[in-house]
PDB file of C-alpha atoms in Angstrom:
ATOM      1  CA  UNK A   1     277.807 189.255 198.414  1.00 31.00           C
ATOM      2  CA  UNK A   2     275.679 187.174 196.306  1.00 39.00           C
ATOM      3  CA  UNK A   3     274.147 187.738 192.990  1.00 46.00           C
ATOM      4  CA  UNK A   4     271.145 189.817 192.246  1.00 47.00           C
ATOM      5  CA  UNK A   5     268.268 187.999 190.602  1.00 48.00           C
ATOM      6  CA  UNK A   6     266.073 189.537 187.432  1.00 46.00           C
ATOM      7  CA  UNK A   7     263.524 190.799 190.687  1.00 42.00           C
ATOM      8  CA  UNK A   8     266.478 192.398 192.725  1.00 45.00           C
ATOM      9  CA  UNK A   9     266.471 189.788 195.272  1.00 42.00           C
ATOM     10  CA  UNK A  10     269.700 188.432 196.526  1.00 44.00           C
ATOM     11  CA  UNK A  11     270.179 184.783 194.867  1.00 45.00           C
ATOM     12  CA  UNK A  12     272.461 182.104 196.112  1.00 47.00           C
ATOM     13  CA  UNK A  13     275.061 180.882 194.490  1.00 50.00           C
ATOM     14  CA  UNK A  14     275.834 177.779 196.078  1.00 60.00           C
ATOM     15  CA  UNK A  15     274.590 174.600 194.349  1.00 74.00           C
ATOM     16  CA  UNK A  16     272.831 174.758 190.602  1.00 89.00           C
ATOM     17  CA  UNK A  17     270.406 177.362 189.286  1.00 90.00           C
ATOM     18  CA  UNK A  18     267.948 174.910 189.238  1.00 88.00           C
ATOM     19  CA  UNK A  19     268.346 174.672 193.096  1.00 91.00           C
ATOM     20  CA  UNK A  20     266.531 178.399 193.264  1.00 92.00           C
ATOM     21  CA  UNK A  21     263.999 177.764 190.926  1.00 92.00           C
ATOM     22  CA  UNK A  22     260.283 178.928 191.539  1.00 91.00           C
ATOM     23  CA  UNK A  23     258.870 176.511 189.913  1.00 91.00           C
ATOM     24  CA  UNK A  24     260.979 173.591 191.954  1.00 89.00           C
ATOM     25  CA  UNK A  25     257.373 172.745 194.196  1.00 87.00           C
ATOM     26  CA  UNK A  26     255.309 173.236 191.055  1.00 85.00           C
ATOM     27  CA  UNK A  27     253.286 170.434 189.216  1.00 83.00           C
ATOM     28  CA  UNK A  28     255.156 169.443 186.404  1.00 80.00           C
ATOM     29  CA  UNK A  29     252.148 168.965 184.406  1.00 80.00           C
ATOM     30  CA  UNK A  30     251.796 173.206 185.070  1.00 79.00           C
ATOM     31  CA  UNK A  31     255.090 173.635 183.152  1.00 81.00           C
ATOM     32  CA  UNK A  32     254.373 171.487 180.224  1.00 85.00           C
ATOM     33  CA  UNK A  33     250.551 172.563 179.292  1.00 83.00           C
ATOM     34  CA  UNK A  34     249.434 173.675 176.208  1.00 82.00           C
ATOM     35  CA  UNK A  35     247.640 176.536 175.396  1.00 82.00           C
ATOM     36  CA  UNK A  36     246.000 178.658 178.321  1.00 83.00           C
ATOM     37  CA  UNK A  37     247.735 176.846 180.579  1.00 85.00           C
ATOM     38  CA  UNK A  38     251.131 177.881 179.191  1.00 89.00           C
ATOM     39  CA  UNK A  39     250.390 181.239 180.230  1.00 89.00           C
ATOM     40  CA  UNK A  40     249.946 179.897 184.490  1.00 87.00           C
ATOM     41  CA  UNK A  41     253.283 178.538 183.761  1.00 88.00           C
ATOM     42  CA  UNK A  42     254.825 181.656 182.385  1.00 91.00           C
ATOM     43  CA  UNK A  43     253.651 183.958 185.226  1.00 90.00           C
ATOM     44  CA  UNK A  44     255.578 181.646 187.979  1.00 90.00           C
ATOM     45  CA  UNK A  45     258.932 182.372 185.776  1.00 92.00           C
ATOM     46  CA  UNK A  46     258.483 186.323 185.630  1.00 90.00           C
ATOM     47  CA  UNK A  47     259.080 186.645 189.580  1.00 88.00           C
ATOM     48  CA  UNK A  48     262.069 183.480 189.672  1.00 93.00           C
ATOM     49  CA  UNK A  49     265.331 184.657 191.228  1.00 93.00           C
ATOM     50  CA  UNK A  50     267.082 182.443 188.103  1.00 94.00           C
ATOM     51  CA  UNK A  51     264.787 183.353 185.353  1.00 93.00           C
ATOM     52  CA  UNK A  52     267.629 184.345 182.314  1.00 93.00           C
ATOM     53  CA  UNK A  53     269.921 181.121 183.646  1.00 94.00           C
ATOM     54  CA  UNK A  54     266.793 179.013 182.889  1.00 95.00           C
ATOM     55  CA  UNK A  55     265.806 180.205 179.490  1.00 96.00           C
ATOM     56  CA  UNK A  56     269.949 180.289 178.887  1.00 96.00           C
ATOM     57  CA  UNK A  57     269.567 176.270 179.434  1.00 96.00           C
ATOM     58  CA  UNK A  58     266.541 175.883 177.535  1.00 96.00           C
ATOM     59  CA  UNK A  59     268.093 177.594 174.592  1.00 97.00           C
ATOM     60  CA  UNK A  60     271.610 176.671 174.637  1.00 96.00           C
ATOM     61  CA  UNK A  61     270.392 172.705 174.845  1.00 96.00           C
ATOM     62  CA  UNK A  62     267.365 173.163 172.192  1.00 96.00           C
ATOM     63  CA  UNK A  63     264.971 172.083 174.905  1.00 94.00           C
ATOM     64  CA  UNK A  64     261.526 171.043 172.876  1.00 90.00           C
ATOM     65  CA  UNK A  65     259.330 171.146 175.792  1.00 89.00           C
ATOM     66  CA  UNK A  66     257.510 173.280 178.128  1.00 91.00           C
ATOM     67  CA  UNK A  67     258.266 176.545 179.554  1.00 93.00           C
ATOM     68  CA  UNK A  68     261.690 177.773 180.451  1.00 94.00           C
ATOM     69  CA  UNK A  69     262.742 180.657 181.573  1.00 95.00           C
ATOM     70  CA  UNK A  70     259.498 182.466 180.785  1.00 94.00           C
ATOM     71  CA  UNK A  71     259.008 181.253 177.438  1.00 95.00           C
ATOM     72  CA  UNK A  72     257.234 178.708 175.640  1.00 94.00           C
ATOM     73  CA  UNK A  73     259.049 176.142 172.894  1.00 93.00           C
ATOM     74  CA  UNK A  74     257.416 178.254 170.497  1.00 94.00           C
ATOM     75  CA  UNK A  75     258.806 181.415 171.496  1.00 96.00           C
ATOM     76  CA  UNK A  76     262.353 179.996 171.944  1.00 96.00           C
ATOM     77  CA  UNK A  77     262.105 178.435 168.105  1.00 96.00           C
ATOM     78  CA  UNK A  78     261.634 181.766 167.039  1.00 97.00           C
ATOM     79  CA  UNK A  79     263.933 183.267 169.031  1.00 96.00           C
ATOM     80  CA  UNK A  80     266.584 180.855 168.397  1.00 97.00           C
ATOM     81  CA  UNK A  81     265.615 181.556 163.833  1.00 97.00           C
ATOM     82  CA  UNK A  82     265.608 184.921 164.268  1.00 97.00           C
ATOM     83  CA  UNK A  83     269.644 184.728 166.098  1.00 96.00           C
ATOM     84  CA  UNK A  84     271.194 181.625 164.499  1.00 95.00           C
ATOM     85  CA  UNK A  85     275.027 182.814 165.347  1.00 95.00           C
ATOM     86  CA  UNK A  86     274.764 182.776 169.041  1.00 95.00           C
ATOM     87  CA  UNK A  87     276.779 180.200 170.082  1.00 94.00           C
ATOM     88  CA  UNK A  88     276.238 180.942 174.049  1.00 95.00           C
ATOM     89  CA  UNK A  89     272.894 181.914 175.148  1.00 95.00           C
ATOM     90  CA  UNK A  90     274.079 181.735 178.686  1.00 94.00           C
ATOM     91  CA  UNK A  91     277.150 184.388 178.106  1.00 94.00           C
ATOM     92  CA  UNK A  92     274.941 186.274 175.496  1.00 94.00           C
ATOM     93  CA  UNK A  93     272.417 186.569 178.602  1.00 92.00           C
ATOM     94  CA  UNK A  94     275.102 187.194 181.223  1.00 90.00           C
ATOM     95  CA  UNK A  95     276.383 189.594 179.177  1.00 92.00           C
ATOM     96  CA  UNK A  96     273.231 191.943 178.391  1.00 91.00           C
ATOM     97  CA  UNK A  97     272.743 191.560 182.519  1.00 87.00           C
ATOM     98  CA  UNK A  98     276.190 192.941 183.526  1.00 89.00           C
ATOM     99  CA  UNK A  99     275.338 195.943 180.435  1.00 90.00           C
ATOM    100  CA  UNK A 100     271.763 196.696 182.229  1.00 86.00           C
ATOM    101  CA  UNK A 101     272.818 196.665 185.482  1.00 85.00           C
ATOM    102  CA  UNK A 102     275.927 199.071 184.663  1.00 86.00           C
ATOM    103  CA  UNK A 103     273.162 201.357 182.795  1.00 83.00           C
ATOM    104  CA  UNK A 104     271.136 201.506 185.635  1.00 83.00           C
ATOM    105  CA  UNK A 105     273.974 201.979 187.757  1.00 77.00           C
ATOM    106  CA  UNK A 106     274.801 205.367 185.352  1.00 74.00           C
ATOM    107  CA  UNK A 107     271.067 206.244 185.787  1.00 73.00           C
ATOM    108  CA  UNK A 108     271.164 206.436 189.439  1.00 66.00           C
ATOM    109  CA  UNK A 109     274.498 208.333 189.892  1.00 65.00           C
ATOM    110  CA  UNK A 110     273.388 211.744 187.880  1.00 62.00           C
ATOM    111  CA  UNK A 111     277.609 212.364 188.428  1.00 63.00           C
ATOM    112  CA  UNK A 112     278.457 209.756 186.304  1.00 57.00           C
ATOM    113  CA  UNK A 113     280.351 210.212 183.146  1.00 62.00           C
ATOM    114  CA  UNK A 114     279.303 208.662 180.327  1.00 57.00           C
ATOM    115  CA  UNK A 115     281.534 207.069 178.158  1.00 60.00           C
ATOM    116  CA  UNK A 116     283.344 209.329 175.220  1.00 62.00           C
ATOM    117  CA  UNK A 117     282.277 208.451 171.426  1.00 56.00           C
ATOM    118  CA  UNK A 118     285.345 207.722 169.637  1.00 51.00           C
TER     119      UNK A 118
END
């Protein structure tokens, strides 16, 4: 069965994230704008089936330019200050994905215990 992406949709997983993109037949000159035009770029991420595996990229290889993932290089700089230990943005990400979808999977099955405290 193949992965879920951020929207729900089934993604691929053959080939590289990039592959699945939704910016792949955008103008390049979309995703690296300044200002206003940073904001057209950002609303193509927020529906892409490989949103988080994008900004992972971005972050884990301190890219300067443009937006990844949703984000702008400003908003990753901070992003990346504000959590200077993470050593893995991609299994930091990965990780917080597998935790929401198990939450939402607890959400939907009223029966479901939750975990004791200890």
């Amino acid at each position: 069965m193949p992965e879920r992406g951020e929207d729900g949709t089934g993604v691929r997983t053959d080939g590289h994230w990039s592959d699945h993109t939704a910016c792949r037949a955008a103008d390049p000159e979309e995703l690296f704008a300044d200002g206003a035009g940073q904001n057209r770029s950002k609303a193509i991420c927020f529906g892409c089936p490989v949103r988080t595996e994008c900004l992972a990229h971005a972050l884990d290889n301190r890219v300067e330019h443009g937006v990844w993932g949703g984000m702008t290089k400003r908003e990753r700089r901070a992003l990346l200050r504000r959590r200077p230990t993470v050593t893995s943005w991609r299994r930091l990400l990965d990780t917080a994905r597998q935790e929401h979808r198990a939450d939402i999977g607890r959400v939907a099955d009223p029966g479901a215990r939750l975990p004791e405290a200890s």
